[in-house]
C-alpha cells in the first residue's frame, strides 16, 4: 500500500443543529449543540486512516484543549503526528457550523494556528512528503504554503490531489501541479467564473480544467454523484444509495477525498477508487459531525 501525506487544518467544530440555518439578522432557537473535531485536512486524514490508509498529517496547532482533542483523535485513528507543529503561543482554530434538519450546513472557519504555517515549515517536514507516494491538500492553509507543498510533492514524485475547498484563487501556472482536482459544483463555478447547470456544462467545465494543465478532474455533485474526466476517459458515477437518512453533510467532501486517496494508495483503478469514495462519503452523511462521522473500513464493507 502506498503511503499518504496530508497537509491541512485542524479546528474544533462548534455545531448548532436546528430546523433551519438562520438567515441574515435572524435568531432562531436551536435543537442541539455539539463540539467535535473538524478542519478539512484533519477530517481527510481521519477518513483515510480509519480506512486503513497509512497517513501522516502536516499542520500547526496550539497547546490547548482543542489540540488535545486533535491528538486524542489521531492516536485513536492511527494518524502519524510527527509532522504536527505545536506552538503554545498560538490558539488552535475553530469553525462555527449551522446545520438544518435536512443535514445542510453553513460554515465559517478561523484556522487559528494553522494560519501561521509558512513554507519553511514544509521544508522542515519535507521527509514526510518525500516518504509518501500520495499527497493530498485543500485550500484552508495559507495559499503560498499550499502551492509550495504541492510543488515539493511533485518534485518528490508524489501523486497530488487538490481538494480546492474553500475555493480561493490559484495562479494559472500552478494548475499543472495537480494530478487530481476535486471541486464540487460551486467551487468549479468559482474557478471558471461561470454557472454550471447542465450535464454539458459539467463536461465543458472538466475540459476547461484539463486545458489549464490539471491531469484528472473529479467534479463532485452531491446527491447527483460525480463526474470524472482525464481527457481520454470520462464518465458520471451515481451517488451511493443510502440505507439511512441524511443527518449532516458536514465533512462529506472530506470523506470523499480521504477515501479516494486510500483507493489510489491501494492501486484501485480510477472507477473503483471513485465508487469507494462515493460510498464512504455517503455513509458519512448519515451521522452527525465531521471527523466523527468518518466510517471505519469494516463499516464500509458491511454497508
Ligand atoms: O469540510 C467540513 C469542514 O470544513 C468542517 O469540519 C469545518 O471545520 C471546515 O473546515
PDB file of C-alpha atoms and ligand atoms in Angstrom:
ATOM      1  CA  UNK A   1       0.000   0.000   0.000  1.00  0.00           C
ATOM      2  CA  UNK A   2       1.242   3.487  -0.875  1.00  0.00           C
ATOM      3  CA  UNK A   3       1.574   5.979   1.969  1.00  0.00           C
ATOM      4  CA  UNK A   4      -0.311   9.253   2.122  1.00  0.00           C
ATOM      5  CA  UNK A   5       0.735  12.664   3.425  1.00  0.00           C
ATOM      6  CA  UNK A   6      -1.932  15.277   4.050  1.00  0.00           C
ATOM      7  CA  UNK A   7      -1.407  18.986   4.617  1.00  0.00           C
ATOM      8  CA  UNK A   8      -4.316  20.866   6.157  1.00  0.00           C
ATOM      9  CA  UNK A   9      -6.035  22.364   9.135  1.00  0.00           C
ATOM     10  CA  UNK A  10      -7.467  21.022  12.384  1.00  0.00           C
ATOM     11  CA  UNK A  11     -10.173  23.067  14.113  1.00  0.00           C
ATOM     12  CA  UNK A  12     -12.800  22.387  16.745  1.00  0.00           C
ATOM     13  CA  UNK A  13     -16.213  22.427  15.070  1.00  0.00           C
ATOM     14  CA  UNK A  14     -18.874  24.187  17.132  1.00  0.00           C
ATOM     15  CA  UNK A  15     -22.040  22.768  15.614  1.00  0.00           C
ATOM     16  CA  UNK A  16     -25.533  24.175  16.081  1.00  0.00           C
ATOM     17  CA  UNK A  17     -28.323  21.938  14.880  1.00  0.00           C
ATOM     18  CA  UNK A  18     -31.758  23.404  14.289  1.00  0.00           C
ATOM     19  CA  UNK A  19     -34.714  23.292  11.921  1.00  0.00           C
ATOM     20  CA  UNK A  20     -33.060  25.795   9.645  1.00  0.00           C
ATOM     21  CA  UNK A  21     -29.888  27.765   9.073  1.00  0.00           C
ATOM     22  CA  UNK A  22     -30.668  31.268  10.367  1.00  0.00           C
ATOM     23  CA  UNK A  23     -30.842  33.969   7.724  1.00  0.00           C
ATOM     24  CA  UNK A  24     -29.109  37.356   7.953  1.00  0.00           C
ATOM     25  CA  UNK A  25     -30.210  39.223  11.062  1.00  0.00           C
ATOM     26  CA  UNK A  26     -32.309  36.313  12.354  1.00  0.00           C
ATOM     27  CA  UNK A  27     -32.099  34.488  15.681  1.00  0.00           C
ATOM     28  CA  UNK A  28     -33.604  31.026  15.940  1.00  0.00           C
ATOM     29  CA  UNK A  29     -33.913  28.501  18.744  1.00  0.00           C
ATOM     30  CA  UNK A  30     -31.529  25.628  18.047  1.00  0.00           C
ATOM     31  CA  UNK A  31     -32.168  21.982  18.960  1.00  0.00           C
ATOM     32  CA  UNK A  32     -28.713  20.665  19.782  1.00  0.00           C
ATOM     33  CA  UNK A  33     -25.097  21.786  20.204  1.00  0.00           C
ATOM     34  CA  UNK A  34     -22.073  19.576  19.632  1.00  0.00           C
ATOM     35  CA  UNK A  35     -18.351  20.360  19.793  1.00  0.00           C
ATOM     36  CA  UNK A  36     -16.279  17.966  17.724  1.00  0.00           C
ATOM     37  CA  UNK A  37     -13.147  17.602  15.633  1.00  0.00           C
ATOM     38  CA  UNK A  38     -13.095  19.278  12.225  1.00  0.00           C
ATOM     39  CA  UNK A  39     -10.926  21.063   9.686  1.00  0.00           C
ATOM     40  CA  UNK A  40     -10.887  19.702   6.148  1.00  0.00           C
ATOM     41  CA  UNK A  41      -7.333  18.333   6.124  1.00  0.00           C
ATOM     42  CA  UNK A  42      -7.740  16.732   9.518  1.00  0.00           C
ATOM     43  CA  UNK A  43     -11.096  15.201   8.550  1.00  0.00           C
ATOM     44  CA  UNK A  44      -9.489  13.778   5.405  1.00  0.00           C
ATOM     45  CA  UNK A  45      -6.638  12.319   7.467  1.00  0.00           C
ATOM     46  CA  UNK A  46      -9.121  10.646   9.828  1.00  0.00           C
ATOM     47  CA  UNK A  47     -11.194   9.320   6.926  1.00  0.00           C
ATOM     48  CA  UNK A  48      -8.119   7.843   5.234  1.00  0.00           C
ATOM     49  CA  UNK A  49      -6.707   6.387   8.428  1.00  0.00           C
ATOM     50  CA  UNK A  50      -9.996   4.766   9.507  1.00  0.00           C
ATOM     51  CA  UNK A  51      -9.994   3.078   6.088  1.00  0.00           C
ATOM     52  CA  UNK A  52      -6.595   1.587   6.930  1.00  0.00           C
ATOM     53  CA  UNK A  53      -4.564   4.137   4.987  1.00  0.00           C
ATOM     54  CA  UNK A  54      -1.028   4.883   6.142  1.00  0.00           C
ATOM     55  CA  UNK A  55      -1.422   8.572   6.860  1.00  0.00           C
ATOM     56  CA  UNK A  56       0.844  11.396   8.103  1.00  0.00           C
ATOM     57  CA  UNK A  57      -0.751  14.750   8.807  1.00  0.00           C
ATOM     58  CA  UNK A  58       1.092  18.069   8.438  1.00  0.00           C
ATOM     59  CA  UNK A  59      -0.337  21.067  10.284  1.00  0.00           C
ATOM     60  CA  UNK A  60       0.167  23.610  13.072  1.00  0.00           C
ATOM     61  CA  UNK A  61      -1.920  23.710  16.264  1.00  0.00           C
ATOM     62  CA  UNK A  62      -1.770  25.490  19.595  1.00  0.00           C
ATOM     63  CA  UNK A  63      -1.364  23.892  23.011  1.00  0.00           C
ATOM     64  CA  UNK A  64      -4.892  23.952  24.375  1.00  0.00           C
ATOM     65  CA  UNK A  65      -7.922  21.747  24.913  1.00  0.00           C
ATOM     66  CA  UNK A  66      -8.747  21.780  21.189  1.00  0.00           C
ATOM     67  CA  UNK A  67      -5.321  20.470  20.152  1.00  0.00           C
ATOM     68  CA  UNK A  68      -5.634  17.861  22.904  1.00  0.00           C
ATOM     69  CA  UNK A  69      -8.865  16.726  21.218  1.00  0.00           C
ATOM     70  CA  UNK A  70      -6.909  16.500  17.923  1.00  0.00           C
ATOM     71  CA  UNK A  71      -4.068  14.406  19.334  1.00  0.00           C
ATOM     72  CA  UNK A  72      -6.502  12.023  21.072  1.00  0.00           C
ATOM     73  CA  UNK A  73      -8.319  11.591  17.802  1.00  0.00           C
ATOM     74  CA  UNK A  74      -5.119  10.904  15.818  1.00  0.00           C
ATOM     75  CA  UNK A  75      -3.969   8.388  18.404  1.00  0.00           C
ATOM     76  CA  UNK A  76      -7.262   6.539  18.182  1.00  0.00           C
ATOM     77  CA  UNK A  77      -7.317   6.592  14.369  1.00  0.00           C
ATOM     78  CA  UNK A  78      -3.605   5.823  13.892  1.00  0.00           C
ATOM     79  CA  UNK A  79      -2.715   9.064  12.082  1.00  0.00           C
ATOM     80  CA  UNK A  80       1.043   9.778  12.282  1.00  0.00           C
ATOM     81  CA  UNK A  81       1.612  13.062  14.118  1.00  0.00           C
ATOM     82  CA  UNK A  82       5.369  13.664  13.765  1.00  0.00           C
ATOM     83  CA  UNK A  83       4.672  16.490  11.274  1.00  0.00           C
ATOM     84  CA  UNK A  84       2.242  18.363  13.503  1.00  0.00           C
ATOM     85  CA  UNK A  85       3.855  21.539  14.807  1.00  0.00           C
ATOM     86  CA  UNK A  86       2.621  22.641  18.206  1.00  0.00           C
ATOM     87  CA  UNK A  87       3.088  26.312  19.095  1.00  0.00           C
ATOM     88  CA  UNK A  88       1.968  27.266  22.573  1.00  0.00           C
ATOM     89  CA  UNK A  89       1.813  30.967  21.641  1.00  0.00           C
ATOM     90  CA  UNK A  90      -0.965  30.279  19.133  1.00  0.00           C
ATOM     91  CA  UNK A  91      -4.521  29.049  19.573  1.00  0.00           C
ATOM     92  CA  UNK A  92      -5.991  26.086  17.740  1.00  0.00           C
ATOM     93  CA  UNK A  93      -8.677  27.135  15.247  1.00  0.00           C
ATOM     94  CA  UNK A  94     -12.452  26.839  15.462  1.00  0.00           C
ATOM     95  CA  UNK A  95     -15.324  26.636  13.000  1.00  0.00           C
ATOM     96  CA  UNK A  96     -18.922  27.702  13.573  1.00  0.00           C
ATOM     97  CA  UNK A  97     -21.281  25.335  11.779  1.00  0.00           C
ATOM     98  CA  UNK A  98     -25.036  25.750  11.405  1.00  0.00           C
ATOM     99  CA  UNK A  99     -26.870  22.574  10.387  1.00  0.00           C
ATOM    100  CA  UNK A 100     -30.517  22.351   9.321  1.00  0.00           C
ATOM    101  CA  UNK A 101     -32.968  19.441   9.637  1.00  0.00           C
ATOM    102  CA  UNK A 102     -32.010  18.108   6.193  1.00  0.00           C
ATOM    103  CA  UNK A 103     -28.311  17.993   7.037  1.00  0.00           C
ATOM    104  CA  UNK A 104     -27.327  21.091   5.032  1.00  0.00           C
ATOM    105  CA  UNK A 105     -24.781  23.419   6.577  1.00  0.00           C
ATOM    106  CA  UNK A 106     -23.172  26.840   6.551  1.00  0.00           C
ATOM    107  CA  UNK A 107     -19.625  27.149   7.882  1.00  0.00           C
ATOM    108  CA  UNK A 108     -17.296  29.921   8.990  1.00  0.00           C
ATOM    109  CA  UNK A 109     -13.790  28.801   9.895  1.00  0.00           C
ATOM    110  CA  UNK A 110     -10.976  30.580  11.730  1.00  0.00           C
ATOM    111  CA  UNK A 111      -7.911  28.407  11.123  1.00  0.00           C
ATOM    112  CA  UNK A 112      -6.001  29.773  14.156  1.00  0.00           C
ATOM    113  CA  UNK A 113      -2.508  28.297  14.499  1.00  0.00           C
ATOM    114  CA  UNK A 114      -2.682  26.733  11.025  1.00  0.00           C
ATOM    115  CA  UNK A 115      -2.943  30.231   9.528  1.00  0.00           C
ATOM    116  CA  UNK A 116       0.635  30.683  10.729  1.00  0.00           C
ATOM    117  CA  UNK A 117       2.034  27.820   8.669  1.00  0.00           C
ATOM    118  CA  UNK A 118       4.890  29.046   6.441  1.00  0.00           C
ATOM    119  CA  UNK A 119       6.808  27.418   3.578  1.00  0.00           C
ATOM    120  CA  UNK A 120       9.746  26.835   5.904  1.00  0.00           C
ATOM    121  CA  UNK A 121       7.509  24.510   7.941  1.00  0.00           C
ATOM    122  CA  UNK A 122       7.062  22.416   4.801  1.00  0.00           C
ATOM    123  CA  UNK A 123      10.850  22.316   4.345  1.00  0.00           C
ATOM    124  CA  UNK A 124      11.245  21.221   7.950  1.00  0.00           C
ATOM    125  CA  UNK A 125       8.743  18.412   7.427  1.00  0.00           C
ATOM    126  CA  UNK A 126       9.854  17.549   3.902  1.00  0.00           C
ATOM    127  CA  UNK A 127      10.760  13.962   4.854  1.00  0.00           C
ATOM    128  CA  UNK A 128       7.053  13.301   5.389  1.00  0.00           C
ATOM    129  CA  UNK A 129       6.205  14.330   1.836  1.00  0.00           C
ATOM    130  CA  UNK A 130       9.328  12.627   0.469  1.00  0.00           C
ATOM    131  CA  UNK A 131       8.379   9.352   2.140  1.00  0.00           C
ATOM    132  CA  UNK A 132       4.841   9.352   0.803  1.00  0.00           C
ATOM    133  CA  UNK A 133       3.568   8.461  -2.636  1.00  0.00           C
ATOM    134  CA  UNK A 134       0.297  10.367  -2.422  1.00  0.00           C
ATOM    135  CA  UNK A 135      -0.030  13.982  -1.292  1.00  0.00           C
ATOM    136  CA  UNK A 136      -3.458  15.438  -0.515  1.00  0.00           C
ATOM    137  CA  UNK A 137      -4.309  19.011   0.418  1.00  0.00           C
ATOM    138  CA  UNK A 138      -7.087  21.632   0.392  1.00  0.00           C
ATOM    139  CA  UNK A 139      -7.280  25.447   0.441  1.00  0.00           C
ATOM    140  CA  UNK A 140      -7.631  26.108   4.188  1.00  0.00           C
ATOM    141  CA  UNK A 141      -3.882  26.598   4.747  1.00  0.00           C
ATOM    142  CA  UNK A 142      -2.237  29.838   3.512  1.00  0.00           C
ATOM    143  CA  UNK A 143      -2.155  29.866  -0.321  1.00  0.00           C
ATOM    144  CA  UNK A 144       1.617  30.164  -0.629  1.00  0.00           C
ATOM    145  CA  UNK A 145       2.112  27.196   1.699  1.00  0.00           C
ATOM    146  CA  UNK A 146      -0.423  25.066  -0.186  1.00  0.00           C
ATOM    147  CA  UNK A 147       1.247  25.799  -3.520  1.00  0.00           C
ATOM    148  CA  UNK A 148       4.754  25.375  -2.127  1.00  0.00           C
ATOM    149  CA  UNK A 149       3.825  21.985  -0.695  1.00  0.00           C
ATOM    150  CA  UNK A 150       2.251  20.908  -3.999  1.00  0.00           C
ATOM    151  CA  UNK A 151       5.494  21.894  -5.793  1.00  0.00           C
ATOM    152  CA  UNK A 152       7.574  19.913  -3.316  1.00  0.00           C
ATOM    153  CA  UNK A 153       5.223  16.930  -3.580  1.00  0.00           C
ATOM    154  CA  UNK A 154       5.613  16.963  -7.371  1.00  0.00           C
ATOM    155  CA  UNK A 155       9.408  17.281  -7.037  1.00  0.00           C
ATOM    156  CA  UNK A 156       9.319  14.167  -4.893  1.00  0.00           C
ATOM    157  CA  UNK A 157       7.171  12.320  -7.430  1.00  0.00           C
ATOM    158  CA  UNK A 158       4.012  12.130  -5.339  1.00  0.00           C
ATOM    159  CA  UNK A 159       0.583  11.779  -6.905  1.00  0.00           C
ATOM    160  CA  UNK A 160      -1.034  15.096  -5.915  1.00  0.00           C
ATOM    161  CA  UNK A 161      -4.696  15.626  -5.053  1.00  0.00           C
ATOM    162  CA  UNK A 162      -6.020  19.134  -4.514  1.00  0.00           C
ATOM    163  CA  UNK A 163      -9.456  19.491  -2.981  1.00  0.00           C
ATOM    164  CA  UNK A 164      -9.995  23.198  -3.734  1.00  0.00           C
ATOM    165  CA  UNK A 165     -12.112  23.968  -0.681  1.00  0.00           C
ATOM    166  CA  UNK A 166     -12.829  26.641   0.277  1.00  0.00           C
ATOM    167  CA  UNK A 167     -12.460  27.959  -3.279  1.00  0.00           C
ATOM    168  CA  UNK A 168      -9.676  30.548  -3.424  1.00  0.00           C
ATOM    169  CA  UNK A 169      -7.653  31.888  -6.306  1.00  0.00           C
ATOM    170  CA  UNK A 170      -4.979  29.654  -7.829  1.00  0.00           C
ATOM    171  CA  UNK A 171      -2.483  31.208 -10.266  1.00  0.00           C
ATOM    172  CA  UNK A 172      -2.968  29.668 -13.713  1.00  0.00           C
ATOM    173  CA  UNK A 173       0.640  28.406 -13.830  1.00  0.00           C
ATOM    174  CA  UNK A 174       0.059  26.237 -10.751  1.00  0.00           C
ATOM    175  CA  UNK A 175      -2.729  24.061 -12.159  1.00  0.00           C
ATOM    176  CA  UNK A 176      -0.086  21.826 -13.724  1.00  0.00           C
ATOM    177  CA  UNK A 177       0.962  20.745 -10.218  1.00  0.00           C
ATOM    178  CA  UNK A 178      -2.359  18.966  -9.749  1.00  0.00           C
ATOM    179  CA  UNK A 179      -2.842  15.324 -10.710  1.00  0.00           C
ATOM    180  CA  UNK A 180      -6.366  15.064  -9.295  1.00  0.00           C
ATOM    181  CA  UNK A 181      -8.578  18.132  -8.806  1.00  0.00           C
ATOM    182  CA  UNK A 182     -11.768  17.557  -6.798  1.00  0.00           C
ATOM    183  CA  UNK A 183     -14.013  20.654  -6.779  1.00  0.00           C
ATOM    184  CA  UNK A 184     -17.719  20.491  -6.057  1.00  0.00           C
ATOM    185  CA  UNK A 185     -20.035  22.341  -8.462  1.00  0.00           C
ATOM    186  CA  UNK A 186     -19.814  25.641  -6.562  1.00  0.00           C
ATOM    187  CA  UNK A 187     -16.034  25.503  -6.419  1.00  0.00           C
ATOM    188  CA  UNK A 188     -15.835  24.625 -10.128  1.00  0.00           C
ATOM    189  CA  UNK A 189     -18.053  27.647 -10.863  1.00  0.00           C
ATOM    190  CA  UNK A 190     -15.694  29.857  -8.846  1.00  0.00           C
ATOM    191  CA  UNK A 191     -12.591  28.746 -10.756  1.00  0.00           C
ATOM    192  CA  UNK A 192     -14.219  29.036 -14.167  1.00  0.00           C
ATOM    193  CA  UNK A 193     -16.229  32.132 -13.319  1.00  0.00           C
ATOM    194  CA  UNK A 194     -19.462  30.768 -14.795  1.00  0.00           C
ATOM    195  CA  UNK A 195     -22.595  28.876 -13.784  1.00  0.00           C
ATOM    196  CA  UNK A 196     -22.623  25.097 -14.127  1.00  0.00           C
ATOM    197  CA  UNK A 197     -26.179  23.831 -14.538  1.00  0.00           C
ATOM    198  CA  UNK A 198     -26.475  21.174 -17.228  1.00  0.00           C
ATOM    199  CA  UNK A 199     -24.684  17.916 -17.995  1.00  0.00           C
ATOM    200  CA  UNK A 200     -22.979  19.708 -20.905  1.00  0.00           C
ATOM    201  CA  UNK A 201     -21.821  22.472 -18.530  1.00  0.00           C
ATOM    202  CA  UNK A 202     -20.226  19.856 -16.258  1.00  0.00           C
ATOM    203  CA  UNK A 203     -18.418  18.164 -19.148  1.00  0.00           C
ATOM    204  CA  UNK A 204     -17.226  21.516 -20.524  1.00  0.00           C
ATOM    205  CA  UNK A 205     -16.047  22.579 -17.071  1.00  0.00           C
ATOM    206  CA  UNK A 206     -13.914  19.444 -16.773  1.00  0.00           C
ATOM    207  CA  UNK A 207     -12.459  20.081 -20.253  1.00  0.00           C
ATOM    208  CA  UNK A 208     -11.561  23.630 -19.255  1.00  0.00           C
ATOM    209  CA  UNK A 209      -9.744  22.407 -16.153  1.00  0.00           C
ATOM    210  CA  UNK A 210      -7.838  19.862 -18.253  1.00  0.00           C
ATOM    211  CA  UNK A 211      -6.793  22.663 -20.613  1.00  0.00           C
ATOM    212  CA  UNK A 212      -5.323  24.505 -17.621  1.00  0.00           C
ATOM    213  CA  UNK A 213      -2.906  21.590 -17.104  1.00  0.00           C
ATOM    214  CA  UNK A 214      -4.730  19.509 -14.462  1.00  0.00           C
ATOM    215  CA  UNK A 215      -4.361  15.789 -15.267  1.00  0.00           C
ATOM    216  CA  UNK A 216      -7.599  14.393 -13.851  1.00  0.00           C
ATOM    217  CA  UNK A 217     -10.775  16.246 -12.915  1.00  0.00           C
ATOM    218  CA  UNK A 218     -13.391  14.947 -10.496  1.00  0.00           C
ATOM    219  CA  UNK A 219     -16.395  17.228 -10.055  1.00  0.00           C
ATOM    220  CA  UNK A 220     -18.465  16.174  -7.059  1.00  0.00           C
ATOM    221  CA  UNK A 221     -22.191  16.788  -7.496  1.00  0.00           C
ATOM    222  CA  UNK A 222     -23.676  15.921  -4.091  1.00  0.00           C
ATOM    223  CA  UNK A 223     -26.698  13.648  -4.398  1.00  0.00           C
ATOM    224  CA  UNK A 224     -26.192  13.646  -8.186  1.00  0.00           C
ATOM    225  CA  UNK A 225     -22.906  11.762  -7.866  1.00  0.00           C
ATOM    226  CA  UNK A 226     -19.657  12.711  -9.571  1.00  0.00           C
ATOM    227  CA  UNK A 227     -18.155  13.351 -12.989  1.00  0.00           C
ATOM    228  CA  UNK A 228     -14.653  12.219 -13.919  1.00  0.00           C
ATOM    229  CA  UNK A 229     -12.537  13.151 -16.914  1.00  0.00           C
ATOM    230  CA  UNK A 230      -8.892  12.914 -17.831  1.00  0.00           C
ATOM    231  CA  UNK A 231      -9.357  13.724 -21.497  1.00  0.00           C
ATOM    232  CA  UNK A 232      -9.154  10.072 -22.575  1.00  0.00           C
ATOM    233  CA  UNK A 233     -11.747   8.565 -20.271  1.00  0.00           C
ATOM    234  CA  UNK A 234     -14.809  10.284 -18.862  1.00  0.00           C
ATOM    235  CA  UNK A 235     -17.897   9.132 -17.002  1.00  0.00           C
ATOM    236  CA  UNK A 236     -20.592  10.026 -14.479  1.00  0.00           C
ATOM    237  CA  UNK A 237     -20.996   7.901 -11.335  1.00  0.00           C
ATOM    238  CA  UNK A 238     -24.230   7.958  -9.380  1.00  0.00           C
ATOM    239  CA  UNK A 239     -24.167   8.816  -5.690  1.00  0.00           C
ATOM    240  CA  UNK A 240     -24.165   5.860  -3.313  1.00  0.00           C
ATOM    241  CA  UNK A 241     -27.723   4.768  -2.425  1.00  0.00           C
ATOM    242  CA  UNK A 242     -28.034   5.392   1.295  1.00  0.00           C
ATOM    243  CA  UNK A 243     -29.736   2.904   3.611  1.00  0.00           C
ATOM    244  CA  UNK A 244     -30.319   5.592   6.253  1.00  0.00           C
ATOM    245  CA  UNK A 245     -31.486   9.204   6.204  1.00  0.00           C
ATOM    246  CA  UNK A 246     -29.067  12.098   5.788  1.00  0.00           C
ATOM    247  CA  UNK A 247     -28.300  13.694   9.160  1.00  0.00           C
ATOM    248  CA  UNK A 248     -25.378  16.020   8.448  1.00  0.00           C
ATOM    249  CA  UNK A 249     -23.454  16.578   5.225  1.00  0.00           C
ATOM    250  CA  UNK A 250     -20.552  18.320   7.016  1.00  0.00           C
ATOM    251  CA  UNK A 251     -17.328  16.568   6.056  1.00  0.00           C
ATOM    252  CA  UNK A 252     -18.822  14.519   3.209  1.00  0.00           C
ATOM    253  CA  UNK A 253     -16.338  16.085   0.783  1.00  0.00           C
ATOM    254  CA  UNK A 254     -13.545  15.248   3.208  1.00  0.00           C
ATOM    255  CA  UNK A 255     -14.738  11.648   3.490  1.00  0.00           C
ATOM    256  CA  UNK A 256     -14.691  11.503  -0.318  1.00  0.00           C
ATOM    257  CA  UNK A 257     -11.161  12.901  -0.648  1.00  0.00           C
ATOM    258  CA  UNK A 258      -9.679  10.811   2.167  1.00  0.00           C
ATOM    259  CA  UNK A 259     -11.258   7.648   0.801  1.00  0.00           C
ATOM    260  CA  UNK A 260     -10.207   8.447  -2.754  1.00  0.00           C
ATOM    261  CA  UNK A 261      -6.589   8.809  -1.575  1.00  0.00           C
ATOM    262  CA  UNK A 262      -6.860   5.372   0.048  1.00  0.00           C
ATOM    263  CA  UNK A 263      -8.304   3.951  -3.181  1.00  0.00           C
ATOM    264  CA  UNK A 264      -5.272   5.251  -5.070  1.00  0.00           C
ATOM    265  CA  UNK A 265      -2.951   4.021  -2.321  1.00  0.00           C
ATOM    266  CA  UNK A 266      -4.419   0.552  -2.777  1.00  0.00           C
ATOM    267  CA  UNK A 267      -3.904   0.758  -6.551  1.00  0.00           C
ATOM    268  CA  UNK A 268      -7.620   0.512  -7.291  1.00  0.00           C
ATOM    269  CA  UNK A 269      -8.474   1.561 -10.816  1.00  0.00           C
ATOM    270  CA  UNK A 270      -9.974   5.001 -11.094  1.00  0.00           C
ATOM    271  CA  UNK A 271     -13.613   3.885 -11.296  1.00  0.00           C
ATOM    272  CA  UNK A 272     -13.219   1.585  -8.304  1.00  0.00           C
ATOM    273  CA  UNK A 273     -11.467   4.276  -6.277  1.00  0.00           C
ATOM    274  CA  UNK A 274     -14.237   6.762  -7.071  1.00  0.00           C
ATOM    275  CA  UNK A 275     -17.054   4.302  -6.257  1.00  0.00           C
ATOM    276  CA  UNK A 276     -15.353   3.540  -2.958  1.00  0.00           C
ATOM    277  CA  UNK A 277     -15.006   7.257  -2.180  1.00  0.00           C
ATOM    278  CA  UNK A 278     -18.663   7.822  -3.113  1.00  0.00           C
ATOM    279  CA  UNK A 279     -19.772   5.125  -0.706  1.00  0.00           C
ATOM    280  CA  UNK A 280     -17.638   6.429   2.151  1.00  0.00           C
ATOM    281  CA  UNK A 281     -18.898   9.989   1.589  1.00  0.00           C
ATOM    282  CA  UNK A 282     -22.500   8.739   1.505  1.00  0.00           C
ATOM    283  CA  UNK A 283     -22.155   6.833   4.773  1.00  0.00           C
ATOM    284  CA  UNK A 284     -20.562   9.868   6.460  1.00  0.00           C
ATOM    285  CA  UNK A 285     -23.705  11.941   5.810  1.00  0.00           C
ATOM    286  CA  UNK A 286     -25.819   9.573   7.897  1.00  0.00           C
ATOM    287  CA  UNK A 287     -24.022  10.635  11.101  1.00  0.00           C
ATOM    288  CA  UNK A 288     -23.562  13.901  12.927  1.00  0.00           C
ATOM    289  CA  UNK A 289     -20.204  15.659  12.889  1.00  0.00           C
ATOM    290  CA  UNK A 290     -17.235  15.946  10.562  1.00  0.00           C
ATOM    291  CA  UNK A 291     -14.291  13.765  11.657  1.00  0.00           C
ATOM    292  CA  UNK A 292     -16.580  11.794  13.985  1.00  0.00           C
ATOM    293  CA  UNK A 293     -18.754  10.747  11.046  1.00  0.00           C
ATOM    294  CA  UNK A 294     -15.955   9.059   9.073  1.00  0.00           C
ATOM    295  CA  UNK A 295     -16.672   5.345   8.725  1.00  0.00           C
ATOM    296  CA  UNK A 296     -14.204   2.579   9.534  1.00  0.00           C
ATOM    297  CA  UNK A 297     -13.176   0.091   6.822  1.00  0.00           C
ATOM    298  CA  UNK A 298     -15.393  -2.660   8.265  1.00  0.00           C
ATOM    299  CA  UNK A 299     -18.463  -0.423   8.270  1.00  0.00           C
ATOM    300  CA  UNK A 300     -17.886   0.327   4.591  1.00  0.00           C
ATOM    301  CA  UNK A 301     -17.615  -3.368   3.753  1.00  0.00           C
ATOM    302  CA  UNK A 302     -20.695  -4.216   5.843  1.00  0.00           C
ATOM    303  CA  UNK A 303     -22.837  -1.407   4.430  1.00  0.00           C
TER     304      UNK A 303
HETATM  305  O1  LIG B   1     -15.456  20.112   5.327  1.00  0.00           O
HETATM  306  C1  LIG B   1     -16.019  20.295   6.594  1.00  0.00           C
HETATM  307  C2  LIG B   1     -15.075  21.080   7.458  1.00  0.00           C
HETATM  308  O2  LIG B   1     -14.942  22.393   6.936  1.00  0.00           O
HETATM  309  C3  LIG B   1     -15.548  21.273   8.874  1.00  0.00           C
HETATM  310  O3  LIG B   1     -15.103  20.267   9.725  1.00  0.00           O
HETATM  311  C4  LIG B   1     -15.046  22.656   9.240  1.00  0.00           C
HETATM  312  O4  LIG B   1     -14.127  22.642  10.258  1.00  0.00           O
HETATM  313  C5  LIG B   1     -14.468  23.233   7.961  1.00  0.00           C
HETATM  314  O5  LIG B   1     -13.094  23.156   7.917  1.00  0.00           O
END
